[in-house]
PDB file of C-alpha atoms and ligand atoms in Angstrom:
ATOM      1  CA  LEU B   1       8.633 140.897 -24.852  1.00 95.00           C
ATOM      2  CA  SER B   2       5.994 138.601 -23.400  1.00 98.00           C
ATOM      3  CA  LEU B   3       3.358 137.143 -25.725  1.00 98.00           C
ATOM      4  CA  GLU B   4       0.797 139.677 -24.478  1.00 98.00           C
ATOM      5  CA  GLU B   5       3.185 142.584 -25.067  1.00 98.00           C
ATOM      6  CA  ARG B   6       4.001 141.326 -28.551  1.00 98.00           C
ATOM      7  CA  LEU B   7       0.305 141.092 -29.439  1.00 98.00           C
ATOM      8  CA  ALA B   8      -0.315 144.649 -28.292  1.00 98.00           C
ATOM      9  CA  SER B   9       2.761 145.839 -30.166  1.00 98.00           C
ATOM     10  CA  TYR B  10       1.586 144.447 -33.535  1.00 98.00           C
ATOM     11  CA  VAL B  11      -1.422 146.762 -33.209  1.00 98.00           C
ATOM     12  CA  VAL B  12       0.634 149.726 -32.016  1.00 98.00           C
ATOM     13  CA  GLU B  13       3.313 149.276 -34.694  1.00 98.00           C
ATOM     14  CA  GLY B  14       0.786 148.424 -37.395  1.00 98.00           C
ATOM     15  CA  THR B  15       2.749 145.365 -38.483  1.00 98.00           C
ATOM     16  CA  LYS B  16       1.594 141.813 -39.208  1.00 98.00           C
ATOM     17  CA  GLU B  17       5.040 140.215 -39.225  1.00 97.00           C
ATOM     18  CA  GLY B  18       4.899 137.357 -36.732  1.00 97.00           C
ATOM     19  CA  LEU B  19       1.277 138.118 -35.843  1.00 98.00           C
ATOM     20  CA  LEU B  20      -0.357 134.839 -36.871  1.00 98.00           C
ATOM     21  CA  PRO B  21       2.006 132.472 -35.003  1.00 98.00           C
ATOM     22  CA  ASP B  22       1.584 134.612 -31.890  1.00 98.00           C
ATOM     23  CA  LEU B  23      -2.209 134.597 -32.219  1.00 98.00           C
ATOM     24  CA  GLU B  24      -2.045 130.820 -32.560  1.00 98.00           C
ATOM     25  CA  GLU B  25       0.069 130.603 -29.419  1.00 98.00           C
ATOM     26  CA  ALA B  26      -2.320 132.908 -27.567  1.00 98.00           C
ATOM     27  CA  LEU B  27      -5.216 130.566 -28.370  1.00 98.00           C
ATOM     28  CA  GLY B  28      -3.442 127.922 -26.297  1.00 97.00           C
ATOM     29  CA  ARG B  29      -3.788 130.182 -23.256  1.00 97.00           C
ATOM     30  CA  TYR B  30      -6.834 132.334 -23.811  1.00 97.00           C
ATOM     31  CA  THR B  31     -10.199 132.243 -25.535  1.00 96.00           C
ATOM     32  CA  ALA B  32     -10.432 134.176 -28.819  1.00 97.00           C
ATOM     33  CA  LEU B  33     -12.492 136.899 -27.147  1.00 95.00           C
ATOM     34  CA  GLU B  34      -9.988 137.225 -24.302  1.00 96.00           C
ATOM     35  CA  VAL B  35      -7.219 137.791 -26.843  1.00 97.00           C
ATOM     36  CA  ILE B  36      -9.261 140.572 -28.464  1.00 97.00           C
ATOM     37  CA  ASN B  37     -10.450 142.202 -25.248  1.00 95.00           C
ATOM     38  CA  GLY B  38      -7.053 141.863 -23.571  1.00 97.00           C
ATOM     39  CA  PRO B  39      -3.799 142.494 -25.466  1.00 98.00           C
ATOM     40  CA  LEU B  40      -5.299 143.618 -28.792  1.00 98.00           C
ATOM     41  CA  MET B  41      -7.612 146.176 -27.166  1.00 97.00           C
ATOM     42  CA  ALA B  42      -4.720 147.330 -24.970  1.00 97.00           C
ATOM     43  CA  GLY B  43      -2.787 147.978 -28.181  1.00 98.00           C
ATOM     44  CA  MET B  44      -5.705 149.966 -29.609  1.00 97.00           C
ATOM     45  CA  GLU B  45      -5.949 152.024 -26.422  1.00 97.00           C
ATOM     46  CA  GLU B  46      -2.272 152.869 -26.803  1.00 98.00           C
ATOM     47  CA  VAL B  47      -2.821 153.802 -30.470  1.00 98.00           C
ATOM     48  CA  GLY B  48      -5.630 156.126 -29.379  1.00 96.00           C
ATOM     49  CA  ARG B  49      -3.364 157.702 -26.770  1.00 98.00           C
ATOM     50  CA  LEU B  50      -0.472 158.222 -29.180  1.00 98.00           C
ATOM     51  CA  PHE B  51      -2.800 159.586 -31.857  1.00 97.00           C
ATOM     52  CA  ASN B  52      -4.261 161.997 -29.338  1.00 96.00           C
ATOM     53  CA  ASN B  53      -0.727 163.220 -28.527  1.00 97.00           C
ATOM     54  CA  ASN B  54       0.026 163.700 -32.221  1.00 97.00           C
ATOM     55  CA  GLU B  55       2.604 160.924 -32.067  1.00 97.00           C
ATOM     56  CA  LEU B  56       0.799 158.953 -34.799  1.00 96.00           C
ATOM     57  CA  ILE B  57      -0.763 160.114 -38.044  1.00 97.00           C
ATOM     58  CA  VAL B  58      -4.031 158.851 -39.538  1.00 97.00           C
ATOM     59  CA  ALA B  59      -2.204 156.619 -42.050  1.00 97.00           C
ATOM     60  CA  GLU B  60      -0.477 154.862 -39.160  1.00 97.00           C
ATOM     61  CA  VAL B  61      -3.719 154.438 -37.227  1.00 97.00           C
ATOM     62  CA  LEU B  62      -5.194 152.907 -40.365  1.00 97.00           C
ATOM     63  CA  GLN B  63      -2.407 150.307 -40.363  1.00 98.00           C
ATOM     64  CA  SER B  64      -3.170 149.550 -36.726  1.00 98.00           C
ATOM     65  CA  ALA B  65      -6.810 149.103 -37.680  1.00 97.00           C
ATOM     66  CA  GLU B  66      -5.721 146.664 -40.421  1.00 97.00           C
ATOM     67  CA  VAL B  67      -3.821 144.590 -37.868  1.00 98.00           C
ATOM     68  CA  MET B  68      -6.842 144.558 -35.565  1.00 97.00           C
ATOM     69  CA  LYS B  69      -9.129 143.509 -38.422  1.00 97.00           C
ATOM     70  CA  ALA B  70      -6.738 140.757 -39.556  1.00 97.00           C
ATOM     71  CA  SER B  71      -6.494 139.492 -35.971  1.00 98.00           C
ATOM     72  CA  VAL B  72     -10.254 139.428 -35.508  1.00 96.00           C
ATOM     73  CA  ALA B  73     -10.634 137.614 -38.857  1.00 97.00           C
ATOM     74  CA  TYR B  74      -8.074 135.013 -37.748  1.00 98.00           C
ATOM     75  CA  LEU B  75      -9.727 134.570 -34.342  1.00 97.00           C
ATOM     76  CA  GLU B  76     -13.327 134.551 -35.535  1.00 95.00           C
ATOM     77  CA  PRO B  77     -13.540 130.778 -36.306  1.00 95.00           C
ATOM     78  CA  PHE B  78     -12.359 130.069 -32.750  1.00 95.00           C
ATOM     79  CA  MET B  79     -15.036 132.151 -31.094  1.00 93.00           C
ATOM     80  CA  GLU B  80     -17.691 130.425 -29.093  1.00 88.00           C
ATOM     81  CA  LYS B  81     -20.751 129.604 -31.113  1.00 87.00           C
ATOM     82  CA  ASN B  82     -24.184 128.946 -29.830  1.00 84.00           C
ATOM     83  CA  GLU B  83     -26.040 127.149 -32.593  1.00 75.00           C
ATOM     84  CA  SER B  84     -29.532 127.917 -31.427  1.00 76.00           C
ATOM     85  CA  SER B  85     -32.494 128.718 -33.619  1.00 80.00           C
ATOM     86  CA  VAL B  86     -32.647 132.288 -34.880  1.00 88.00           C
ATOM     87  CA  LYS B  87     -33.508 134.578 -31.965  1.00 91.00           C
ATOM     88  CA  GLY B  88     -34.200 137.649 -34.032  1.00 95.00           C
ATOM     89  CA  ARG B  89     -32.917 140.041 -36.639  1.00 97.00           C
ATOM     90  CA  ILE B  90     -30.788 143.040 -35.711  1.00 98.00           C
ATOM     91  CA  MET B  91     -29.800 145.819 -38.057  1.00 98.00           C
ATOM     92  CA  LEU B  92     -26.398 147.405 -37.369  1.00 98.00           C
ATOM     93  CA  ALA B  93     -24.942 150.686 -38.570  1.00 98.00           C
ATOM     94  CA  THR B  94     -22.137 153.087 -37.782  1.00 98.00           C
ATOM     95  CA  VAL B  95     -23.902 156.451 -37.755  1.00 98.00           C
ATOM     96  CA  LYS B  96     -23.667 159.177 -40.371  1.00 98.00           C
ATOM     97  CA  GLY B  97     -20.274 160.912 -40.489  1.00 98.00           C
ATOM     98  CA  ASP B  98     -18.395 158.146 -38.668  1.00 98.00           C
ATOM     99  CA  VAL B  99     -16.120 155.548 -40.300  1.00 98.00           C
ATOM    100  CA  HIS B 100     -15.125 153.536 -37.222  1.00 98.00           C
ATOM    101  CA  ASP B 101     -16.337 149.991 -37.673  1.00 97.00           C
ATOM    102  CA  ILE B 102     -14.080 147.578 -35.806  1.00 97.00           C
ATOM    103  CA  GLY B 103     -16.323 147.643 -32.725  1.00 97.00           C
ATOM    104  CA  LYS B 104     -19.521 147.353 -34.759  1.00 97.00           C
ATOM    105  CA  ASN B 105     -18.122 144.402 -36.701  1.00 96.00           C
ATOM    106  CA  LEU B 106     -17.153 142.711 -33.453  1.00 96.00           C
ATOM    107  CA  VAL B 107     -20.735 143.173 -32.269  1.00 97.00           C
ATOM    108  CA  GLU B 108     -21.882 141.579 -35.542  1.00 97.00           C
ATOM    109  CA  ILE B 109     -19.628 138.541 -35.050  1.00 96.00           C
ATOM    110  CA  ILE B 110     -20.718 138.000 -31.469  1.00 96.00           C
ATOM    111  CA  LEU B 111     -24.413 138.419 -32.176  1.00 96.00           C
ATOM    112  CA  SER B 112     -24.361 136.223 -35.271  1.00 94.00           C
ATOM    113  CA  ASN B 113     -22.417 133.532 -33.406  1.00 93.00           C
ATOM    114  CA  ASN B 114     -25.196 133.549 -30.859  1.00 93.00           C
ATOM    115  CA  GLY B 115     -28.287 133.094 -32.934  1.00 93.00           C
ATOM    116  CA  TYR B 116     -28.960 136.521 -34.414  1.00 96.00           C
ATOM    117  CA  ASP B 117     -29.560 137.289 -38.027  1.00 96.00           C
ATOM    118  CA  ILE B 118     -27.566 140.476 -38.673  1.00 97.00           C
ATOM    119  CA  VAL B 119     -28.103 143.070 -41.345  1.00 98.00           C
ATOM    120  CA  ASN B 120     -24.918 145.147 -41.333  1.00 98.00           C
ATOM    121  CA  LEU B 121     -25.508 148.452 -43.112  1.00 98.00           C
ATOM    122  CA  GLY B 122     -21.861 149.545 -42.884  1.00 98.00           C
ATOM    123  CA  ILE B 123     -20.362 152.908 -41.998  1.00 98.00           C
ATOM    124  CA  LYS B 124     -21.471 156.556 -42.336  1.00 98.00           C
ATOM    125  CA  VAL B 125     -25.075 155.407 -42.566  1.00 98.00           C
ATOM    126  CA  PRO B 126     -27.544 158.292 -42.770  1.00 98.00           C
ATOM    127  CA  PRO B 127     -30.899 157.845 -40.979  1.00 98.00           C
ATOM    128  CA  GLU B 128     -32.729 157.645 -44.334  1.00 98.00           C
ATOM    129  CA  ARG B 129     -30.782 154.514 -45.250  1.00 98.00           C
ATOM    130  CA  ILE B 130     -31.598 152.875 -41.947  1.00 98.00           C
ATOM    131  CA  ILE B 131     -35.285 153.690 -42.392  1.00 98.00           C
ATOM    132  CA  GLU B 132     -35.302 152.394 -45.969  1.00 98.00           C
ATOM    133  CA  ALA B 133     -33.514 149.173 -44.991  1.00 98.00           C
ATOM    134  CA  PHE B 134     -35.838 148.703 -42.026  1.00 98.00           C
ATOM    135  CA  ARG B 135     -38.883 149.007 -44.245  1.00 97.00           C
ATOM    136  CA  GLU B 136     -37.470 146.519 -46.737  1.00 97.00           C
ATOM    137  CA  GLN B 137     -36.070 143.921 -44.392  1.00 95.00           C
ATOM    138  CA  LYS B 138     -37.703 144.495 -41.009  1.00 94.00           C
ATOM    139  CA  ALA B 139     -35.717 143.933 -37.835  1.00 97.00           C
ATOM    140  CA  ASP B 140     -36.421 143.271 -34.171  1.00 97.00           C
ATOM    141  CA  ALA B 141     -33.891 145.869 -33.058  1.00 98.00           C
ATOM    142  CA  ILE B 142     -31.540 148.477 -34.480  1.00 98.00           C
ATOM    143  CA  GLY B 143     -27.943 148.823 -33.279  1.00 98.00           C
ATOM    144  CA  LEU B 144     -26.077 152.100 -33.714  1.00 98.00           C
ATOM    145  CA  SER B 145     -22.337 152.489 -33.269  1.00 98.00           C
ATOM    146  CA  GLY B 146     -20.252 155.657 -33.143  1.00 98.00           C
ATOM    147  CA  LEU B 147     -16.870 156.655 -31.742  1.00 97.00           C
ATOM    148  CA  LEU B 148     -16.675 160.366 -32.395  1.00 97.00           C
ATOM    149  CA  VAL B 149     -18.061 162.939 -29.997  1.00 96.00           C
ATOM    150  CA  LYS B 150     -20.271 164.269 -32.804  1.00 97.00           C
ATOM    151  CA  SER B 151     -21.619 160.730 -33.315  1.00 98.00           C
ATOM    152  CA  ALA B 152     -23.319 160.846 -29.938  1.00 97.00           C
ATOM    153  CA  GLN B 153     -25.310 163.861 -31.166  1.00 97.00           C
ATOM    154  CA  GLN B 154     -25.892 162.073 -34.476  1.00 98.00           C
ATOM    155  CA  MET B 155     -27.521 159.258 -32.523  1.00 98.00           C
ATOM    156  CA  VAL B 156     -29.973 161.736 -31.028  1.00 98.00           C
ATOM    157  CA  SER B 157     -31.049 162.941 -34.466  1.00 97.00           C
ATOM    158  CA  THR B 158     -31.088 159.415 -35.871  1.00 98.00           C
ATOM    159  CA  ALA B 159     -33.449 158.394 -33.040  1.00 98.00           C
ATOM    160  CA  GLN B 160     -35.677 161.377 -33.881  1.00 98.00           C
ATOM    161  CA  ASP B 161     -35.748 160.443 -37.563  1.00 98.00           C
ATOM    162  CA  LEU B 162     -36.566 156.823 -36.764  1.00 98.00           C
ATOM    163  CA  ARG B 163     -39.380 157.947 -34.475  1.00 98.00           C
ATOM    164  CA  ASN B 164     -40.726 160.289 -37.139  1.00 98.00           C
ATOM    165  CA  ALA B 165     -40.711 157.355 -39.559  1.00 98.00           C
ATOM    166  CA  GLY B 166     -42.928 155.447 -37.132  1.00 98.00           C
ATOM    167  CA  ILE B 167     -40.237 153.001 -36.043  1.00 98.00           C
ATOM    168  CA  ASP B 168     -40.369 151.891 -32.414  1.00 97.00           C
ATOM    169  CA  VAL B 169     -38.306 148.693 -32.139  1.00 98.00           C
ATOM    170  CA  PRO B 170     -35.605 148.766 -29.435  1.00 98.00           C
ATOM    171  CA  ILE B 171     -32.432 150.660 -30.286  1.00 98.00           C
ATOM    172  CA  MET B 172     -29.080 149.541 -28.920  1.00 98.00           C
ATOM    173  CA  VAL B 173     -26.280 152.102 -28.934  1.00 98.00           C
ATOM    174  CA  GLY B 174     -22.563 151.703 -28.299  1.00 98.00           C
ATOM    175  CA  GLY B 175     -19.156 153.232 -28.926  1.00 96.00           C
ATOM    176  CA  ALA B 176     -16.475 155.184 -27.154  1.00 90.00           C
ATOM    177  CA  ALA B 177     -18.078 158.639 -27.166  1.00 86.00           C
ATOM    178  CA  LEU B 178     -21.287 157.453 -25.527  1.00 95.00           C
ATOM    179  CA  THR B 179     -22.287 156.933 -21.943  1.00 96.00           C
ATOM    180  CA  ARG B 180     -25.232 155.273 -20.252  1.00 96.00           C
ATOM    181  CA  LYS B 181     -26.259 158.688 -18.925  1.00 97.00           C
ATOM    182  CA  PHE B 182     -26.209 160.357 -22.362  1.00 97.00           C
ATOM    183  CA  THR B 183     -28.252 157.468 -23.721  1.00 97.00           C
ATOM    184  CA  LYS B 184     -30.844 157.818 -20.984  1.00 97.00           C
ATOM    185  CA  THR B 185     -31.101 161.593 -20.828  1.00 98.00           C
ATOM    186  CA  ARG B 186     -30.493 162.597 -24.446  1.00 97.00           C
ATOM    187  CA  ILE B 187     -31.388 159.753 -26.819  1.00 98.00           C
ATOM    188  CA  ARG B 188     -34.183 157.915 -24.993  1.00 97.00           C
ATOM    189  CA  PRO B 189     -36.493 160.990 -24.666  1.00 97.00           C
ATOM    190  CA  GLU B 190     -36.340 161.507 -28.454  1.00 97.00           C
ATOM    191  CA  TYR B 191     -37.564 158.019 -29.283  1.00 98.00           C
ATOM    192  CA  ASN B 192     -40.802 156.090 -29.024  1.00 96.00           C
ATOM    193  CA  GLY B 193     -39.250 152.848 -27.890  1.00 96.00           C
ATOM    194  CA  LEU B 194     -36.569 151.401 -25.681  1.00 97.00           C
ATOM    195  CA  VAL B 195     -33.001 152.713 -26.041  1.00 98.00           C
ATOM    196  CA  VAL B 196     -30.271 150.699 -24.343  1.00 98.00           C
ATOM    197  CA  TYR B 197     -26.550 151.374 -23.981  1.00 98.00           C
ATOM    198  CA  ALA B 198     -24.025 148.556 -24.458  1.00 98.00           C
ATOM    199  CA  LYS B 199     -20.528 149.122 -23.094  1.00 96.00           C
ATOM    200  CA  ASP B 200     -18.992 146.361 -25.203  1.00 96.00           C
ATOM    201  CA  ALA B 201     -19.936 143.580 -27.589  1.00 95.00           C
ATOM    202  CA  MET B 202     -20.655 140.996 -24.872  1.00 95.00           C
ATOM    203  CA  ASP B 203     -22.833 143.485 -23.040  1.00 97.00           C
ATOM    204  CA  GLY B 204     -24.575 143.979 -26.389  1.00 97.00           C
ATOM    205  CA  LEU B 205     -25.283 140.249 -26.577  1.00 96.00           C
ATOM    206  CA  ASP B 206     -26.669 140.187 -23.018  1.00 97.00           C
ATOM    207  CA  LEU B 207     -28.906 143.155 -23.786  1.00 97.00           C
ATOM    208  CA  ALA B 208     -30.091 141.654 -27.068  1.00 97.00           C
ATOM    209  CA  ASN B 209     -30.971 138.422 -25.276  1.00 95.00           C
ATOM    210  CA  LYS B 210     -32.979 140.391 -22.706  1.00 96.00           C
ATOM    211  CA  LEU B 211     -34.700 142.447 -25.389  1.00 94.00           C
ATOM    212  CA  MET B 212     -35.704 139.364 -27.381  1.00 91.00           C
ATOM    213  CA  ASP B 213     -36.949 137.427 -24.355  1.00 83.00           C
TER     214      ASP B 213
HETATM  215 CO1  LIG W   1     -10.286 157.400 -35.135  1.00 53.18          CO
HETATM  216  N1  LIG W   1     -10.691 158.457 -33.542  1.00 53.18           N
HETATM  217  N2  LIG W   1     -10.534 158.962 -36.249  1.00 53.18           N
HETATM  218  N3  LIG W   1      -9.740 156.248 -36.578  1.00 53.18           N
HETATM  219  N4  LIG W   1      -9.809 156.131 -33.848  1.00 53.18           N
HETATM  220  C1  LIG W   1     -10.818 157.755 -32.274  1.00 53.18           C
HETATM  221  C2  LIG W   1     -12.247 157.316 -31.980  1.00 53.18           C
HETATM  222  C3  LIG W   1     -10.292 158.861 -31.240  1.00 53.18           C
HETATM  223  C4  LIG W   1     -10.834 158.671 -29.799  1.00 53.18           C
HETATM  224  C5  LIG W   1      -8.745 158.805 -31.238  1.00 53.18           C
HETATM  225  C6  LIG W   1      -8.132 159.885 -30.372  1.00 53.18           C
HETATM  226  O1  LIG W   1      -8.029 161.020 -30.766  1.00 53.18           O
HETATM  227  N5  LIG W   1      -7.705 159.561 -29.195  1.00 53.18           N
HETATM  228  C7  LIG W   1     -10.752 160.142 -31.944  1.00 53.18           C
HETATM  229  C8  LIG W   1     -12.161 160.643 -31.593  1.00 53.18           C
HETATM  230  C9  LIG W   1     -12.132 161.983 -30.892  1.00 53.18           C
HETATM  231  C10 LIG W   1     -13.483 162.441 -30.552  1.00 53.18           C
HETATM  232  O2  LIG W   1     -14.382 162.605 -31.322  1.00 53.18           O
HETATM  233  N6  LIG W   1     -13.607 162.675 -29.279  1.00 53.18           N
HETATM  234  C11 LIG W   1     -10.657 159.748 -33.400  1.00 53.18           C
HETATM  235  C12 LIG W   1     -10.545 160.680 -34.475  1.00 53.18           C
HETATM  236  C13 LIG W   1     -10.387 162.111 -34.090  1.00 53.18           C
HETATM  237  C14 LIG W   1     -10.562 160.274 -35.825  1.00 53.18           C
HETATM  238  C15 LIG W   1     -10.533 161.181 -37.082  1.00 53.18           C
HETATM  239  C16 LIG W   1     -11.379 162.453 -36.996  1.00 53.18           C
HETATM  240  C17 LIG W   1      -9.053 161.500 -37.360  1.00 53.18           C
HETATM  241  C18 LIG W   1      -8.814 162.425 -38.536  1.00 53.18           C
HETATM  242  O3  LIG W   1      -9.154 162.124 -39.649  1.00 53.18           O
HETATM  243  N7  LIG W   1      -8.212 163.526 -38.214  1.00 53.18           N
HETATM  244  C19 LIG W   1     -11.036 160.216 -38.158  1.00 53.18           C
HETATM  245  C20 LIG W   1     -12.578 160.228 -38.214  1.00 53.18           C
HETATM  246  C21 LIG W   1     -13.124 159.868 -39.524  1.00 53.18           C
HETATM  247  C22 LIG W   1     -14.630 159.751 -39.453  1.00 53.18           C
HETATM  248  O4  LIG W   1     -15.150 158.911 -38.738  1.00 53.18           O
HETATM  249  N8  LIG W   1     -15.310 160.607 -40.168  1.00 53.18           N
HETATM  250  C23 LIG W   1     -10.592 158.902 -37.604  1.00 53.18           C
HETATM  251  C24 LIG W   1     -10.243 157.803 -38.391  1.00 53.18           C
HETATM  252  C25 LIG W   1      -9.787 156.598 -37.894  1.00 53.18           C
HETATM  253  C26 LIG W   1      -9.234 155.481 -38.783  1.00 53.18           C
HETATM  254  C27 LIG W   1      -9.952 155.349 -40.115  1.00 53.18           C
HETATM  255  C28 LIG W   1      -7.766 155.759 -39.026  1.00 53.18           C
HETATM  256  C29 LIG W   1      -9.359 154.250 -37.803  1.00 53.18           C
HETATM  257  C30 LIG W   1     -10.700 153.482 -37.960  1.00 53.18           C
HETATM  258  C31 LIG W   1     -10.625 152.270 -38.835  1.00 53.18           C
HETATM  259  C32 LIG W   1     -11.892 151.465 -38.798  1.00 53.18           C
HETATM  260  O5  LIG W   1     -12.655 151.448 -37.846  1.00 53.18           O
HETATM  261  N9  LIG W   1     -12.125 150.769 -39.873  1.00 53.18           N
HETATM  262  C33 LIG W   1      -9.391 154.925 -36.432  1.00 53.18           C
HETATM  263  C34 LIG W   1      -9.147 154.241 -35.200  1.00 53.18           C
HETATM  264  C35 LIG W   1      -8.666 152.812 -35.311  1.00 53.18           C
HETATM  265  C36 LIG W   1      -9.346 154.854 -33.916  1.00 53.18           C
HETATM  266  C37 LIG W   1      -9.008 154.305 -32.522  1.00 53.18           C
HETATM  267  C38 LIG W   1      -7.498 154.431 -32.348  1.00 53.18           C
HETATM  268  C39 LIG W   1      -9.420 152.878 -32.226  1.00 53.18           C
HETATM  269  C40 LIG W   1     -10.903 152.540 -32.461  1.00 53.18           C
HETATM  270  C41 LIG W   1     -11.116 151.033 -32.430  1.00 53.18           C
HETATM  271  O6  LIG W   1     -11.234 150.403 -33.459  1.00 53.18           O
HETATM  272  N10 LIG W   1     -11.122 150.415 -31.227  1.00 53.18           N
HETATM  273  C42 LIG W   1      -9.818 155.307 -31.610  1.00 53.18           C
HETATM  274  C43 LIG W   1      -9.202 155.515 -30.241  1.00 53.18           C
HETATM  275  C44 LIG W   1      -9.714 154.527 -29.219  1.00 53.18           C
HETATM  276  O7  LIG W   1     -10.870 154.093 -29.265  1.00 53.18           O
HETATM  277  N11 LIG W   1      -8.890 154.178 -28.310  1.00 53.18           N
HETATM  278  C45 LIG W   1     -10.049 156.460 -32.506  1.00 53.18           C
HETATM  279  C46 LIG W   1     -11.280 148.981 -31.070  1.00 53.18           C
HETATM  280  C47 LIG W   1     -12.770 148.605 -31.084  1.00 53.18           C
HETATM  281  C48 LIG W   1     -12.945 147.098 -30.880  1.00 53.18           C
HETATM  282  O8  LIG W   1     -13.359 149.280 -30.000  1.00 53.18           O
HETATM  283  O9  LIG W   1     -14.876 150.608 -31.528  1.00 53.18           O
HETATM  284  O10 LIG W   1     -14.627 151.212 -29.066  1.00 53.18           O
HETATM  285  P1  LIG W   1     -14.667 150.204 -30.142  1.00 53.18           P
HETATM  286  O11 LIG W   1     -15.842 149.168 -29.828  1.00 53.18           O
HETATM  287  C49 LIG W   1     -16.049 148.642 -28.529  1.00 53.18           C
HETATM  288  C50 LIG W   1     -17.108 149.395 -27.706  1.00 53.18           C
HETATM  289  O12 LIG W   1     -17.090 150.770 -27.941  1.00 53.18           O
HETATM  290  C51 LIG W   1     -18.393 148.712 -28.038  1.00 53.18           C
HETATM  291  O13 LIG W   1     -17.987 147.354 -28.261  1.00 53.18           O
HETATM  292  C52 LIG W   1     -16.633 147.282 -28.707  1.00 53.18           C
HETATM  293  C53 LIG W   1     -15.816 146.320 -27.862  1.00 53.18           C
HETATM  294  O14 LIG W   1     -16.444 145.116 -27.600  1.00 53.18           O
HETATM  295  N12 LIG W   1     -19.220 149.127 -29.164  1.00 53.18           N
HETATM  296  C54 LIG W   1     -20.517 148.748 -29.251  1.00 53.18           C
HETATM  297  C55 LIG W   1     -18.936 149.841 -30.250  1.00 53.18           C
HETATM  298  N13 LIG W   1     -20.011 149.957 -31.037  1.00 53.18           N
HETATM  299  C56 LIG W   1     -21.008 149.296 -30.452  1.00 53.18           C
HETATM  300  C57 LIG W   1     -22.334 149.096 -30.835  1.00 53.18           C
HETATM  301  C58 LIG W   1     -23.150 148.338 -30.005  1.00 53.18           C
HETATM  302  C59 LIG W   1     -22.667 147.791 -28.826  1.00 53.18           C
HETATM  303  C60 LIG W   1     -21.348 147.992 -28.431  1.00 53.18           C
HETATM  304  O15 LIG W   1     -24.433 148.088 -30.285  1.00 53.18           O
HETATM  305  C61 LIG W   1     -24.998 148.488 -31.500  1.00 53.18           C
END
């Protein structure tokens, strides 16, 4: 197998044997983010496909997630950093009912490497917790992540709850089940402030930079 195929296969197989030397080798050819967005994400796509076809069980997907997390942790120190002054504070949460956090945590790494102070509220975060945290710590924007189809709907009700709590800072949403159209037609009308859709973590950084300008 080529290096790229091996990297994808660690994720698919859920094994870490040989992973670190291959990640090290990959850093000689690619940036850390390219390794994540390329072969590792390709592996995750394949995991999603196999899971969808009932060829993998949840326990196996969990092992794949472990490999992805270990890879991101290894690559994190090699990611580009932009040591500017703090541009703003962003609160991040995976919405109520959803445990997927690899994407959200990648968004955290990229934003914090680029001058943002991040308050990461974790997974399955109900709107009340976001509101409480916002009141205690303030933030310039709130980022919501969700991968399940029902999470898209959860974002609509979270936006309503935030609005009802008088919050109007920009909201950034992202995750596999969402689209720009859903964001615009379903979430935005329920909120008193800007709602923007980020297709990936780098897009999230670009949007955050625009929002904070
Ligand atoms: Co789950 N899962 N999962 N899963 N899982 C999906 C999402 C699914 C599409 C797989 C499938 O069937 N093909 C499917 C959803 C179906 C649906 O609703 N339409 C699914 C399902 C069904 C489930 C369970 C219900 C399975 C079960 O228990 N029967 C269950 C749900 C539990 C729950 O949430 N209540 C479940 C559980 C799990 C694990 C725990 C095993 C594990 C998660 C581990 C973890 O996150 N700690 C897991 C995994 C790993 C996946 C897949 C395979 C991979 C997700 C991932 O980490 N991708 C996924 C299939 C897939 O996506 N191909 C799947 C890598 C990550 C870097 O990408 O998170 O998309 P992603 O983030 C991207 C962008 O979306 C964006 O930036 C990132 C890239 O730069 N982004 C943002 C994300 N959030 C953002 C926020 C932003 C900006 C950008 O601003 C705030």
